[in-house]
PDB file of C-alpha atoms in Angstrom:
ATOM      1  CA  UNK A   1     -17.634  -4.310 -15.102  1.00  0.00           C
ATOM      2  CA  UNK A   2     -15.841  -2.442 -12.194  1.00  0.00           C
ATOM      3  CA  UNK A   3     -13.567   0.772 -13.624  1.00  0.00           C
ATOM      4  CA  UNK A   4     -11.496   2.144 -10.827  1.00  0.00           C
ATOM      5  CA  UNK A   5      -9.996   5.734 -10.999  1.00  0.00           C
ATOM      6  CA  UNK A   6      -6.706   5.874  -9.905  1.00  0.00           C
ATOM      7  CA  UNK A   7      -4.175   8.610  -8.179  1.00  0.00           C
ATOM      8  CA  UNK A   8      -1.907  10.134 -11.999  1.00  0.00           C
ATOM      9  CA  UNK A   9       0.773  11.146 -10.184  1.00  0.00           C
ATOM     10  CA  UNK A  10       2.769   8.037 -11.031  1.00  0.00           C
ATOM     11  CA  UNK A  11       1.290   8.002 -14.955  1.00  0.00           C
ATOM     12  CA  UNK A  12       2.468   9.641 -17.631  1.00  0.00           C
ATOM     13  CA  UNK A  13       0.252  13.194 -18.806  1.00  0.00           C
ATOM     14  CA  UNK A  14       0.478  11.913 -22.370  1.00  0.00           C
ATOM     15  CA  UNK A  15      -3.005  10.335 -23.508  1.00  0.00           C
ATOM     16  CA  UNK A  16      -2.692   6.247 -23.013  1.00  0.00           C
ATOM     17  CA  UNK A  17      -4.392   3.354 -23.927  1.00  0.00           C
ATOM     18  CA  UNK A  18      -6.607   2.380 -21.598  1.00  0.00           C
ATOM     19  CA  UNK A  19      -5.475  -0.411 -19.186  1.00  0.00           C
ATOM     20  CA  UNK A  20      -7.884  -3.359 -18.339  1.00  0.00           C
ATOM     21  CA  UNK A  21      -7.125  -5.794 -15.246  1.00  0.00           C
ATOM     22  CA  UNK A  22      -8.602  -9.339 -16.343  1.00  0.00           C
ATOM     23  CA  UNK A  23      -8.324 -10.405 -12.670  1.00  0.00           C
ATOM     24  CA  UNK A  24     -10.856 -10.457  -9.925  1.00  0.00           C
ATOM     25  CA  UNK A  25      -7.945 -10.369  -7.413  1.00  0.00           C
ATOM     26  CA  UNK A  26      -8.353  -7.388  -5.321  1.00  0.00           C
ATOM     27  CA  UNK A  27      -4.188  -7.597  -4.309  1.00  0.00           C
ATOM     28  CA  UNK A  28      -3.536  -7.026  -8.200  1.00  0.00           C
ATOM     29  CA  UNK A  29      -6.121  -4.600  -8.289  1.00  0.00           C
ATOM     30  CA  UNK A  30      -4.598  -2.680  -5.325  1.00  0.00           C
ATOM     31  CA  UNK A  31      -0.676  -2.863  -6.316  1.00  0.00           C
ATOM     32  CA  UNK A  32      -2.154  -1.806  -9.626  1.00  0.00           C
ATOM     33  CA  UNK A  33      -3.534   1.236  -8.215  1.00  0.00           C
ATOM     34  CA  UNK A  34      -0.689   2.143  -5.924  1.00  0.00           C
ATOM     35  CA  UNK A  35       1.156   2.423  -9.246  1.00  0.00           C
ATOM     36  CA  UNK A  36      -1.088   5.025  -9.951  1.00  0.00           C
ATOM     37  CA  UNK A  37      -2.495   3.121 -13.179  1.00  0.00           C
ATOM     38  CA  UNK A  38      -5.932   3.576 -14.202  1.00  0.00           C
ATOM     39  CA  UNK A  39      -7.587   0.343 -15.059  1.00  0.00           C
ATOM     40  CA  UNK A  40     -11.107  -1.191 -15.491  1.00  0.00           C
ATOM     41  CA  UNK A  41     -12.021  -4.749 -13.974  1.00  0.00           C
ATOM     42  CA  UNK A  42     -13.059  -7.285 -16.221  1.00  0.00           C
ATOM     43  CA  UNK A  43     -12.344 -10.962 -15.142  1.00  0.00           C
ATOM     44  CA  UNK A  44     -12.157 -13.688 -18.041  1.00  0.00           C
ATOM     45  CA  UNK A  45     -13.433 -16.410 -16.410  1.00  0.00           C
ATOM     46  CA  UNK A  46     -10.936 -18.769 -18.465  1.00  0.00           C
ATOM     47  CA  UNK A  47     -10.795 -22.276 -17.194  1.00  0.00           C
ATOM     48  CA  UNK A  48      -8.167 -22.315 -14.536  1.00  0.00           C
ATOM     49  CA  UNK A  49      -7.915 -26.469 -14.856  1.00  0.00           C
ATOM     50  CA  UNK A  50      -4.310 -28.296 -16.325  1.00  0.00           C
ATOM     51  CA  UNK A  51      -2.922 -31.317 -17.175  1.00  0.00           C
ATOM     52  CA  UNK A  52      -1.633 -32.839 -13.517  1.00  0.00           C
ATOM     53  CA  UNK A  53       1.749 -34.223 -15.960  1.00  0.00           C
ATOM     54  CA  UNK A  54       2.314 -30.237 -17.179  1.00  0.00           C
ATOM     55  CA  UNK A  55       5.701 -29.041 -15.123  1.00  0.00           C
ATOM     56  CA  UNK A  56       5.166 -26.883 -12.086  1.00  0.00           C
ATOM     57  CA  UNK A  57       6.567 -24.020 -13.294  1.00  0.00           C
ATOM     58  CA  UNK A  58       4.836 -23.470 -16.553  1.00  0.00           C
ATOM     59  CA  UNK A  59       1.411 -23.439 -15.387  1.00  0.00           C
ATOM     60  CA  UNK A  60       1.398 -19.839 -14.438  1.00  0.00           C
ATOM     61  CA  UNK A  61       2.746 -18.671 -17.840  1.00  0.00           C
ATOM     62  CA  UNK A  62       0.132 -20.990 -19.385  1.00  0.00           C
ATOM     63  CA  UNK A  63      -2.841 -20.395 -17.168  1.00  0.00           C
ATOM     64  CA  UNK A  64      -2.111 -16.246 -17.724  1.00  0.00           C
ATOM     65  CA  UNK A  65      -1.921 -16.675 -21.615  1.00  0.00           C
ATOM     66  CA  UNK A  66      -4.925 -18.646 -21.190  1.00  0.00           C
ATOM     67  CA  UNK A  67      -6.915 -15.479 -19.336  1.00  0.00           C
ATOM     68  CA  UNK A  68      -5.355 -13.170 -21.925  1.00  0.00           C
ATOM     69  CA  UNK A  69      -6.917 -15.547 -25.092  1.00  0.00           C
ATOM     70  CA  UNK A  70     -10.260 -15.513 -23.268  1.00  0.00           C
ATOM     71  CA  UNK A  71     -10.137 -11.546 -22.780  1.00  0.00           C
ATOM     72  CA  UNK A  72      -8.796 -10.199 -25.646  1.00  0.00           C
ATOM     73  CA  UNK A  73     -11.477 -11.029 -28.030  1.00  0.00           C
ATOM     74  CA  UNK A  74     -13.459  -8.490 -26.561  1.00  0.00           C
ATOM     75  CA  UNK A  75     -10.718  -5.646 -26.475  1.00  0.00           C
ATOM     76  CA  UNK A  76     -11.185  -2.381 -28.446  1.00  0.00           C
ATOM     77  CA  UNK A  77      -8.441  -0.818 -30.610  1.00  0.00           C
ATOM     78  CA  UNK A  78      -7.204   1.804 -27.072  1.00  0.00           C
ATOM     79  CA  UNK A  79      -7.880  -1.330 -24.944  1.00  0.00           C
ATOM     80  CA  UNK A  80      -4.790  -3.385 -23.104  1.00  0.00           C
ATOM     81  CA  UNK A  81      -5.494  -6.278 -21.210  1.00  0.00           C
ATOM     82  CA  UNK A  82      -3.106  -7.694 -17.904  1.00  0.00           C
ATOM     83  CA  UNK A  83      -3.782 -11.356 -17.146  1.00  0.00           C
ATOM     84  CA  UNK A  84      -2.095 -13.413 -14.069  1.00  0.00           C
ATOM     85  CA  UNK A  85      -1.642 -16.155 -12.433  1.00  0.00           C
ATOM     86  CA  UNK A  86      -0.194 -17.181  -9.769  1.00  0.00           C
ATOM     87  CA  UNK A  87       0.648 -20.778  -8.056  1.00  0.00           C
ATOM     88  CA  UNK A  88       2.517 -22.116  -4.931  1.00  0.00           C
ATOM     89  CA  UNK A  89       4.624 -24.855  -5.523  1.00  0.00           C
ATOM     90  CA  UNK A  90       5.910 -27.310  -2.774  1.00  0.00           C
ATOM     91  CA  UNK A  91       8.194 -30.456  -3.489  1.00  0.00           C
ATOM     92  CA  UNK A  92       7.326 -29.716  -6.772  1.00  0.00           C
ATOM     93  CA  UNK A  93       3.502 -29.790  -6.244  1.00  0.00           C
ATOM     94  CA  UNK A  94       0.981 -27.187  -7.126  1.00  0.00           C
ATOM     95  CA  UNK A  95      -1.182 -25.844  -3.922  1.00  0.00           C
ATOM     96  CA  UNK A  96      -4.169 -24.478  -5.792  1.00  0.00           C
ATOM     97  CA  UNK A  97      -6.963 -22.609  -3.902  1.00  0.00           C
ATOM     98  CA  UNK A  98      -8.574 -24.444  -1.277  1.00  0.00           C
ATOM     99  CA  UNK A  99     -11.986 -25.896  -1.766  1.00  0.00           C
ATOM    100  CA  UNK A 100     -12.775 -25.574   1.841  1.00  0.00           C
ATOM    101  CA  UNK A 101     -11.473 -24.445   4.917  1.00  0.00           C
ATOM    102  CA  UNK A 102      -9.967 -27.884   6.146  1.00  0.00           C
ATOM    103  CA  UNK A 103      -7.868 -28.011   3.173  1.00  0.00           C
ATOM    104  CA  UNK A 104      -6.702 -24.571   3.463  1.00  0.00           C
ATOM    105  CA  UNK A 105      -5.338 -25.754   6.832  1.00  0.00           C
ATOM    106  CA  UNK A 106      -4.267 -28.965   5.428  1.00  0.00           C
ATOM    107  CA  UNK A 107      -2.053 -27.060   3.029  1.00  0.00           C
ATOM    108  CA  UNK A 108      -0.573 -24.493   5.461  1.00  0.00           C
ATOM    109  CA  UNK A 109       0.350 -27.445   8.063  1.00  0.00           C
ATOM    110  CA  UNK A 110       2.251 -28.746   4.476  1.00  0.00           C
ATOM    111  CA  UNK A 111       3.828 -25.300   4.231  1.00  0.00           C
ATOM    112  CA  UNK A 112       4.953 -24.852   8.299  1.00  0.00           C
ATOM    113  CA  UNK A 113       8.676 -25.101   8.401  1.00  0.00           C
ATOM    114  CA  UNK A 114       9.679 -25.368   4.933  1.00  0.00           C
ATOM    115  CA  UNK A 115      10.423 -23.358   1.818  1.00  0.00           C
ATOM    116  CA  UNK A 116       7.741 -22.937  -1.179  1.00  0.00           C
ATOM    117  CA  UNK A 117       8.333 -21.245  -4.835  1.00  0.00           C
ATOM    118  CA  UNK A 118       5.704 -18.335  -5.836  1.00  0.00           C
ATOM    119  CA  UNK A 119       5.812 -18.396  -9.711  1.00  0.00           C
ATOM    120  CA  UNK A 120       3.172 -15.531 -11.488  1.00  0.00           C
ATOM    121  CA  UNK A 121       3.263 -15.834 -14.581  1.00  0.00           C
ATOM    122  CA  UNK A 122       1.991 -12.599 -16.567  1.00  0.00           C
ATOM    123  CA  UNK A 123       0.510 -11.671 -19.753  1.00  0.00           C
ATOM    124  CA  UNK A 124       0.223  -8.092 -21.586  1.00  0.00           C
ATOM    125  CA  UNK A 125      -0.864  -6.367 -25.167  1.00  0.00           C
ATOM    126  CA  UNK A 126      -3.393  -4.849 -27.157  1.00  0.00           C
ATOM    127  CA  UNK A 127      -5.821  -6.561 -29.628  1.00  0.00           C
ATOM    128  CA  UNK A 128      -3.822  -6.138 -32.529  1.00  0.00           C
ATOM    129  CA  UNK A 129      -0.228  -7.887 -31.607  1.00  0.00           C
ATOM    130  CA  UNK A 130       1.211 -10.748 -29.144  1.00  0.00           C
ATOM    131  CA  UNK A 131       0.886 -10.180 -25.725  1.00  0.00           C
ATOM    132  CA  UNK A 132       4.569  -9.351 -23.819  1.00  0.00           C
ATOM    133  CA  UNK A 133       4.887 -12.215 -21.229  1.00  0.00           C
ATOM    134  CA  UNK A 134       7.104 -13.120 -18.518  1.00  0.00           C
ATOM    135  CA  UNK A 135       7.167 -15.236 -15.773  1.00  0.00           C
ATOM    136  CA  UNK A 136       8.660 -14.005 -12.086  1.00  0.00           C
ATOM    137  CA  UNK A 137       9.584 -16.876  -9.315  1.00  0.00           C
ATOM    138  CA  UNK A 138      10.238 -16.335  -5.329  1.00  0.00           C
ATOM    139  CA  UNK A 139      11.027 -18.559  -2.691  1.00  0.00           C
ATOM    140  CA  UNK A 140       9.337 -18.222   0.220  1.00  0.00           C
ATOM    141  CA  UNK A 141      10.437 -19.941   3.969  1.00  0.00           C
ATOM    142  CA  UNK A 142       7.861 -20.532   6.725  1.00  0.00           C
ATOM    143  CA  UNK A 143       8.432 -20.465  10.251  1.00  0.00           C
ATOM    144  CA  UNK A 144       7.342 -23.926  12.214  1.00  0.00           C
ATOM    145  CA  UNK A 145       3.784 -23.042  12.411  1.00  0.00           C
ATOM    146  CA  UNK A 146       1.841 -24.771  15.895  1.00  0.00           C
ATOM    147  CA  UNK A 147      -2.094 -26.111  14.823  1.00  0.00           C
ATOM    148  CA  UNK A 148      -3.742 -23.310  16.497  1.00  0.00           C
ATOM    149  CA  UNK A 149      -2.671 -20.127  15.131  1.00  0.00           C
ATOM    150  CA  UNK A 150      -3.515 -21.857  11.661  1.00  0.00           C
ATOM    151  CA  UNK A 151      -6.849 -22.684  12.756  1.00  0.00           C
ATOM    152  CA  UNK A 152      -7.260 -19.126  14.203  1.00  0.00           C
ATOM    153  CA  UNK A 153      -6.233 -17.903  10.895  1.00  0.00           C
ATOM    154  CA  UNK A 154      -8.201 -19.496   8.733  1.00  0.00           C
ATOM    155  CA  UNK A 155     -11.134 -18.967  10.665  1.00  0.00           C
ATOM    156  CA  UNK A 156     -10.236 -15.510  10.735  1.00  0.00           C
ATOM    157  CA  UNK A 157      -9.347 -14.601   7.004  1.00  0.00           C
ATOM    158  CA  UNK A 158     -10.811 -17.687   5.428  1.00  0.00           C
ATOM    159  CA  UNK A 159      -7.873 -17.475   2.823  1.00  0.00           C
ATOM    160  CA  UNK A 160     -10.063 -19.789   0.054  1.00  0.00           C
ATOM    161  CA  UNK A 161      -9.489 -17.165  -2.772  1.00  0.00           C
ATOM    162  CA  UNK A 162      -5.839 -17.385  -2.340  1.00  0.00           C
ATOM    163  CA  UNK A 163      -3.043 -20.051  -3.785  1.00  0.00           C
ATOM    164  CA  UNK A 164      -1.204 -22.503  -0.936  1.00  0.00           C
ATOM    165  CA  UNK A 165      -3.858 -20.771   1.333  1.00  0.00           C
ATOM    166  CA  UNK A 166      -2.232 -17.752   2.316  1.00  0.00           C
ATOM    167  CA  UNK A 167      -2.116 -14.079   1.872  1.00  0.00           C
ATOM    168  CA  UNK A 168       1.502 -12.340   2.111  1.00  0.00           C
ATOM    169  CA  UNK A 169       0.352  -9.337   3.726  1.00  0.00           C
ATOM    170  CA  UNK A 170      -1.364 -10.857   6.394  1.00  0.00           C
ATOM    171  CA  UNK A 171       1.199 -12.762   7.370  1.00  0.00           C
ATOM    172  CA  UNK A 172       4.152 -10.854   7.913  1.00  0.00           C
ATOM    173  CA  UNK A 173       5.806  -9.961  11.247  1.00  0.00           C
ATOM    174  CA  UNK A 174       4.656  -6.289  12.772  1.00  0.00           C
ATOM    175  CA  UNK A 175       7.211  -4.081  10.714  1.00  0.00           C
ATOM    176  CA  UNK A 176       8.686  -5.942   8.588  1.00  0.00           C
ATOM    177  CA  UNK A 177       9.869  -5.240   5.396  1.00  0.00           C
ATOM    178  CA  UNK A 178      10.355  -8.374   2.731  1.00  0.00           C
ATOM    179  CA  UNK A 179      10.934  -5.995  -0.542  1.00  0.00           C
ATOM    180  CA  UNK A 180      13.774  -6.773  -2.577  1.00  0.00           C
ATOM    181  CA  UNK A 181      16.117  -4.550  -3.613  1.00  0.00           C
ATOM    182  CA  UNK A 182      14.866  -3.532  -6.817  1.00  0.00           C
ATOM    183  CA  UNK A 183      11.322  -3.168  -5.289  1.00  0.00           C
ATOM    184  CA  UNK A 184      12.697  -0.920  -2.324  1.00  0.00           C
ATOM    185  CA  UNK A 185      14.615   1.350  -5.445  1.00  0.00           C
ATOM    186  CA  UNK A 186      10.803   1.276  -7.185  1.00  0.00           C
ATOM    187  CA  UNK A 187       8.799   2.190  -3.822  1.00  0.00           C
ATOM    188  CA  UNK A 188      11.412   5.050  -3.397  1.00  0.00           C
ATOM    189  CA  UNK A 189      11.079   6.129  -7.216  1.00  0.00           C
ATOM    190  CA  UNK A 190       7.161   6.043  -7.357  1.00  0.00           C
ATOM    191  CA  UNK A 191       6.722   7.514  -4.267  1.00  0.00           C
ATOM    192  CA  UNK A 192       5.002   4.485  -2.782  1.00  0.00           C
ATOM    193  CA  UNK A 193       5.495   5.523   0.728  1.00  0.00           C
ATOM    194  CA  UNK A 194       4.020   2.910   3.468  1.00  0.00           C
ATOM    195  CA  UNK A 195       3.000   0.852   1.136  1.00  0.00           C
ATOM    196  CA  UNK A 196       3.239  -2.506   2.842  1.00  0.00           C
ATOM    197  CA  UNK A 197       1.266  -0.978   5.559  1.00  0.00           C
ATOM    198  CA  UNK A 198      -1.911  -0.092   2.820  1.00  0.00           C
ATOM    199  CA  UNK A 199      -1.880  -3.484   1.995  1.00  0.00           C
ATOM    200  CA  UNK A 200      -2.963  -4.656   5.398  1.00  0.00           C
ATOM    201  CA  UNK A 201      -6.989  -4.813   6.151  1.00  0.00           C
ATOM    202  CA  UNK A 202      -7.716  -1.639   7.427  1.00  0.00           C
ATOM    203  CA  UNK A 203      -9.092  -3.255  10.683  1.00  0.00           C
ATOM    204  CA  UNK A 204      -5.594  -4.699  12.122  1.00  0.00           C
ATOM    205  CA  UNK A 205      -2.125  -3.541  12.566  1.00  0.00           C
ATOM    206  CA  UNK A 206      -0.156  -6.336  13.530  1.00  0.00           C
ATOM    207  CA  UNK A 207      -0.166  -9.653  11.390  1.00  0.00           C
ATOM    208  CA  UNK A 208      -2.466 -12.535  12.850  1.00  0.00           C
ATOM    209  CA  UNK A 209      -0.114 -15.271  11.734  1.00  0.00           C
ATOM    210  CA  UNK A 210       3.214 -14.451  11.487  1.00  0.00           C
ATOM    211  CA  UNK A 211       4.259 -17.149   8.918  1.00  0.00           C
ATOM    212  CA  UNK A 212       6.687 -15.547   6.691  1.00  0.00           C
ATOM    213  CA  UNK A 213      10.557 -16.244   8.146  1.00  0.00           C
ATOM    214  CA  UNK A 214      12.337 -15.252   4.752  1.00  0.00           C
ATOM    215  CA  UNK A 215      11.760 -14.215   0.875  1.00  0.00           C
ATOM    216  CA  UNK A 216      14.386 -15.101  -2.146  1.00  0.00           C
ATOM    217  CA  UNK A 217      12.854 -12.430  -4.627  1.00  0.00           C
ATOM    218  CA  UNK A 218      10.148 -10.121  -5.531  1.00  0.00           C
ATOM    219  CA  UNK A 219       8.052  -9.675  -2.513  1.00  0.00           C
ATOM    220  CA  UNK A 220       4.988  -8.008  -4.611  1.00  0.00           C
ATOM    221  CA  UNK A 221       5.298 -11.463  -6.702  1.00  0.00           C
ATOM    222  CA  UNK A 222       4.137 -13.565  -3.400  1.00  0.00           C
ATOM    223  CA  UNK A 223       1.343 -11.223  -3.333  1.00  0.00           C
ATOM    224  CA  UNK A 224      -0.100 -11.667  -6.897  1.00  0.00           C
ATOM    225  CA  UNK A 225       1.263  -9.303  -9.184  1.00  0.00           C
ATOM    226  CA  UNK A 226       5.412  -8.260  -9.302  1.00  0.00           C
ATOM    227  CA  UNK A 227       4.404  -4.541 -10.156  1.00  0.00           C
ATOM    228  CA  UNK A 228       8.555  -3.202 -10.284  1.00  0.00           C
ATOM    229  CA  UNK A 229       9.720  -6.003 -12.870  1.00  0.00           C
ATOM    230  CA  UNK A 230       6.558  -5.155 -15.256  1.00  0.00           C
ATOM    231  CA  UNK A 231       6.540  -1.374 -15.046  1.00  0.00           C
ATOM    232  CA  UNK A 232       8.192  -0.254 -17.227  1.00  0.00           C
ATOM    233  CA  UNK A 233       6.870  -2.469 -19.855  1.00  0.00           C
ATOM    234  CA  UNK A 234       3.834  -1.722 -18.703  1.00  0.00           C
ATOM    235  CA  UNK A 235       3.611   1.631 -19.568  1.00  0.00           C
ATOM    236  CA  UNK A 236       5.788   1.170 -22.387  1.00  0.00           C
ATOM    237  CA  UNK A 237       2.776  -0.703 -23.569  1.00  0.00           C
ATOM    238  CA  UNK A 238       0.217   1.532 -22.651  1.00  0.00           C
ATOM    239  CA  UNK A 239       1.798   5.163 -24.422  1.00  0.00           C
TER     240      UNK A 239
END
């Protein structure tokens, strides 16, 4: 159990119900926290395995309302669980984690040059009722990526943690900004400052691998977690 206290200034001074991440995923934990939400960790460990024949695109709705089932059996009366998942989808495929770090290149050699859908699928509520849900879906373009700066990223981040075996943030061009507009109009409203820069390890500046040509939609949604479409219900949720 990992309870993380969180900057209020974004959170209402009303008492709330307190907010419980059912992710291990440090991005979700992070964007969570940037939102000024205070939230305790507790991963539910749900199987993560599917039916090969279920469509793409309703795994992450399913896999999230999985987590939530798992989790909310142990929720008290002021508790609200947030379950995700996420998946990366190519020619209507699903590129799960890698097992090792071959296949993590193997899957990013799949994703040089062409354009993949993020789909997180998302899961909210209290013991007591049905959980709000709601699935969010970018498409994401690759530049024509050359067998060495894979391998050197790979090696360097050993992305095995993440879906299609890549991490947003790291691989961005220095400066850029992917947002959409209704994340730019949330980043200005919360007072999110520099956040894309945050997201970065602290122990580089420029991005290793810069993969990322183009994003069609939420840019926090490639990351793990589209913090400006679930806001509001969010907290809706949580007064």
């Amino acid at each position: 159990l990992k309870k993380i206290h969180c900057p209020t200034s974004a959170v209402s001074t009303e008492p709330m119900k307190q907010l419980v991440l059912g992710s291990a995923s440090p991005r979700r934990a992070f964007l969570l926290q940037e939102c000024g939400f205070r939230f305790e960790i507790r991963p539910s460990h749900a199987s993560e395995e599917f039916n090969p024949e279920t469509p793409p695109q309703e795994v992450p709705g399913m896999l999230a309302a999985r987590k939530w089932s798992a989790g909310s059996g142990n929720l008290a009366r002021h508790e609200c669980l947030l379950t995700a998942d996420t998946v990366v989808i190519l020619s209507n495929r699903i590129l799960n984690k890698p097992a090792d770090e071959g296949e993590a290149v193997e899957m990013l050699t799949e994703l040089s040059g062409n354009t993949h859908t993020v789909i997180t699928g998302v899961c909210i509520g209290g013991p007591d009722s049905a959980p709000f849900q709601l699935h969010v879906r970018s498409a994401v373009t690759f530049h024509t990526l050359n067998p060495a700066e894979i391998h050197e990223y790979v090696r360097t981040f050993r992305p095995l943690d993440k879906a299609g075996a890549y991490g947003a943030q790291e691989c961005l061009a220095h400066g850029a900004n992917p947002c959409s507009e209704l994340e730019r109009a949330f980043i200005q409203r919360l007072s999110l400052g520099d956040i894309l820069t945050r997201s970065k390890p602290a122990n580089w500046k420029a991005a290793p691998m810069t993969a990322i040509k183009g994003i069609e939609g939420p840019y926090f949604n490639v990351m793990g977690l589209p913090v400006a479409e679930i806001y509001d219900d969010l907290m809706r949720l949580l007064e």
